[in-house]
Amino acid sequence: MSKASLERGLNALREEIDAPVAAFFSSCVNCGLCAEACLFYTETGDPRYTPINKLEPLRRIWEQEFTLWGRVKKALGLSQPVTDELLQEWEPLVYDACSLCGRCSMVCPVGNDIAYMIRKEREGFVASGNAPEGMKGASARAIKVGSPMGVKFHAVQAQIRHIEADTGLEVPVDVEGADYLALLSSMEIMNFPEYIEALARIFKQAGVSWTLCSEAFEATNAGIQIGSSDIAAELVERVVKGAEKLKVKYVISPECGHAYTAIRWEGPNLIGRRYPFKVVHILELLDELRVTGRLKTQGLDEARLTFHDPCQIVRKGGVLEPPRNLLKQVASNFVEMSDHREMNWCCGGGGGVSANERADELRLKVFARKKSQLDELNVDKLVTACANCRLMLEDGLEEYRVELPVVGLTEMLAEHLVEDNE
Ligand code: SF4
Ligand code: SF4
């Protein structure tokens, strides 16, 4: 990538102004509904955090360079240019105060996809050098080492050795011709390796032909989070090459929200070609195994529990019913949160916010929304299906001194598997 500069940033912002973006800006009626949908605004009351305000640099370029009235205003000195100072001032609004959760896009009466525009706006910010250090570091590690947390494949192998010693099961690696290539997030590898064990147990019972790939194990895409299509494309290409090399039919996106958006929805556009395989989210695959009778479970968890919908999985991916179908198979007392499915509130740490230490204080402040959702329910357990959400939920609950176990849905299913000898 060439060196970041204001000029590169402005060019990148200009390039992002396509027909949908122009239509969005010209159709906005300033109703304010998107503000009421954004937890960074509702939990702080700070007008700088309204979704539409976060788009001001992009809006200014659009108005000044793509509309007649804006050009006249600019010529008469009636509008302010987009400067490095403006981008520096807006950087925390665009990165710390937006998890790209997409909730604002759900409520806009004229159909503006505001989250999509903030994602595009980040392209200009990163090209100008205005992006959080934590996210710059994560992107650099993803390119150089293979994962945003700096996890190398030998760390995965270490987890595999533990799992194989504990369970006697095999975790297949680099198996050419397997049906499914399972991706992992480095958050799972380092914090929740139980997920890998759960896959091994479930797939063994269900007779799923699967493998990991030593050259392409990481599912998360730091390029999408920071807003660099170049980096995002390189990371998607790595997965595609790994899948092609092993000749798999499917790639499984793990329990990670934005990984699913990256590999399933943005990936083909980023690399400019169709995949020779299909992408499924792990919950979609597990639900298919349930429907076809290959996911055999026993017993019901009687704890009162609820499910946190990861934003990218429900809003971008539409994976709404699979987690509920699966939960009902193993839990007898499942209750929904007040806003659930596609209107669920974000954990606060998506879109790279969790990789940006500077945003920690704000992230924990806006967690008040999730806390109040949970307070209404008085549950004994919280289930989710995204390692990043899980970590953010644990962190938020600790901050608010709430003792509530958070578990991953895939692991929960594995705990209820009918064992082979039964
Ligand atoms: S995508 Fe989410 S966090 Fe970002 S502005 Fe919209 S509602 Fe707020
Ligand atoms: S909800 Fe839509 S129309 Fe209303 S202020 Fe937000 S972007 Fe504009």
PDB file of C-alpha atoms in Angstrom, residues 142 146-149 151 156 181-189 195 212-213 215-225 231-232 234-240 251-264 267 270 275 279-282 387:
ATOM      1  CA  ALA A 142      -3.183 -10.037   9.675  1.00  0.00           C
ATOM      2  CA  GLY A 146      -1.802 -14.402   9.219  1.00  0.00           C
ATOM      3  CA  SER A 147      -4.041 -13.240  12.046  1.00  0.00           C
ATOM      4  CA  PRO A 148      -4.953  -9.866  13.621  1.00  0.00           C
ATOM      5  CA  MET A 149      -3.939 -11.145  17.069  1.00  0.00           C
ATOM      6  CA  VAL A 151      -1.671 -16.064  16.162  1.00  0.00           C
ATOM      7  CA  VAL A 156      -3.562 -23.791  16.528  1.00  0.00           C
ATOM      8  CA  LEU A 181     -13.050 -26.304   5.350  1.00  0.00           C
ATOM      9  CA  ALA A 182     -13.601 -24.885   8.835  1.00  0.00           C
ATOM     10  CA  LEU A 183     -12.256 -21.397   9.504  1.00  0.00           C
ATOM     11  CA  LEU A 184     -11.499 -20.156  13.013  1.00  0.00           C
ATOM     12  CA  SER A 185     -11.178 -16.729  14.545  1.00  0.00           C
ATOM     13  CA  SER A 186      -8.014 -16.024  16.507  1.00  0.00           C
ATOM     14  CA  MET A 187     -10.286 -15.012  19.400  1.00  0.00           C
ATOM     15  CA  GLU A 188     -11.561 -18.615  19.447  1.00  0.00           C
ATOM     16  CA  ILE A 189      -8.082 -20.100  19.144  1.00  0.00           C
ATOM     17  CA  TYR A 195     -15.131 -24.311  19.992  1.00  0.00           C
ATOM     18  CA  LEU A 212      -8.648 -27.120   8.848  1.00  0.00           C
ATOM     19  CA  CYS A 213      -6.126 -25.493   6.502  1.00  0.00           C
ATOM     20  CA  GLU A 215      -2.299 -21.836   5.260  1.00  0.00           C
ATOM     21  CA  ALA A 216      -5.758 -20.356   5.725  1.00  0.00           C
ATOM     22  CA  PHE A 217      -7.170 -20.865   9.210  1.00  0.00           C
ATOM     23  CA  GLU A 218      -8.071 -17.283  10.145  1.00  0.00           C
ATOM     24  CA  ALA A 219     -11.609 -16.135   9.421  1.00  0.00           C
ATOM     25  CA  THR A 220     -11.539 -12.585  10.717  1.00  0.00           C
ATOM     26  CA  ASN A 221     -10.806  -9.770   8.306  1.00  0.00           C
ATOM     27  CA  ALA A 222      -9.096  -6.730   9.828  1.00  0.00           C
ATOM     28  CA  GLY A 223      -9.132  -5.037   6.407  1.00  0.00           C
ATOM     29  CA  ILE A 224     -12.901  -4.744   6.433  1.00  0.00           C
ATOM     30  CA  GLN A 225     -12.881  -3.381   9.961  1.00  0.00           C
ATOM     31  CA  ILE A 231      -6.062  -5.522   2.837  1.00  0.00           C
ATOM     32  CA  ALA A 232      -9.539  -7.087   2.985  1.00  0.00           C
ATOM     33  CA  GLU A 234      -5.695 -10.022   0.321  1.00  0.00           C
ATOM     34  CA  LEU A 235      -7.140 -11.745   3.391  1.00  0.00           C
ATOM     35  CA  VAL A 236     -10.133 -13.123   1.480  1.00  0.00           C
ATOM     36  CA  GLU A 237      -7.806 -14.324  -1.291  1.00  0.00           C
ATOM     37  CA  ARG A 238      -5.789 -16.267   1.278  1.00  0.00           C
ATOM     38  CA  VAL A 239      -8.879 -18.211   2.343  1.00  0.00           C
ATOM     39  CA  VAL A 240      -9.996 -18.770  -1.244  1.00  0.00           C
ATOM     40  CA  VAL A 251     -16.152 -23.128   3.703  1.00  0.00           C
ATOM     41  CA  ILE A 252     -17.565 -22.827   7.223  1.00  0.00           C
ATOM     42  CA  SER A 253     -17.580 -19.367   8.749  1.00  0.00           C
ATOM     43  CA  PRO A 254     -17.069 -19.778  12.505  1.00  0.00           C
ATOM     44  CA  GLU A 255     -18.883 -18.258  15.464  1.00  0.00           C
ATOM     45  CA  CYS A 256     -17.710 -14.783  14.512  1.00  0.00           C
ATOM     46  CA  GLY A 257     -20.044 -12.128  13.189  1.00  0.00           C
ATOM     47  CA  HIS A 258     -17.939  -9.978  10.947  1.00  0.00           C
ATOM     48  CA  ALA A 259     -15.990 -12.964   9.559  1.00  0.00           C
ATOM     49  CA  TYR A 260     -19.273 -14.107   8.052  1.00  0.00           C
ATOM     50  CA  THR A 261     -19.886 -10.709   6.457  1.00  0.00           C
ATOM     51  CA  ALA A 262     -16.322 -10.692   5.125  1.00  0.00           C
ATOM     52  CA  ILE A 263     -16.166 -14.133   3.581  1.00  0.00           C
ATOM     53  CA  ARG A 264     -19.802 -14.548   2.586  1.00  0.00           C
ATOM     54  CA  GLY A 267     -15.478 -11.507  -0.373  1.00  0.00           C
ATOM     55  CA  LEU A 270     -13.429  -7.755  -3.066  1.00  0.00           C
ATOM     56  CA  TYR A 275     -15.906 -18.754  -5.330  1.00  0.00           C
ATOM     57  CA  VAL A 279     -19.879 -20.438   2.317  1.00  0.00           C
ATOM     58  CA  VAL A 280     -22.057 -21.477   5.258  1.00  0.00           C
ATOM     59  CA  HIS A 281     -22.172 -20.144   8.766  1.00  0.00           C
ATOM     60  CA  ILE A 282     -21.573 -22.820  11.399  1.00  0.00           C
ATOM     61  CA  ALA A 387     -16.332 -15.166  19.977  1.00  0.00           C
TER      62      ALA A 387
END
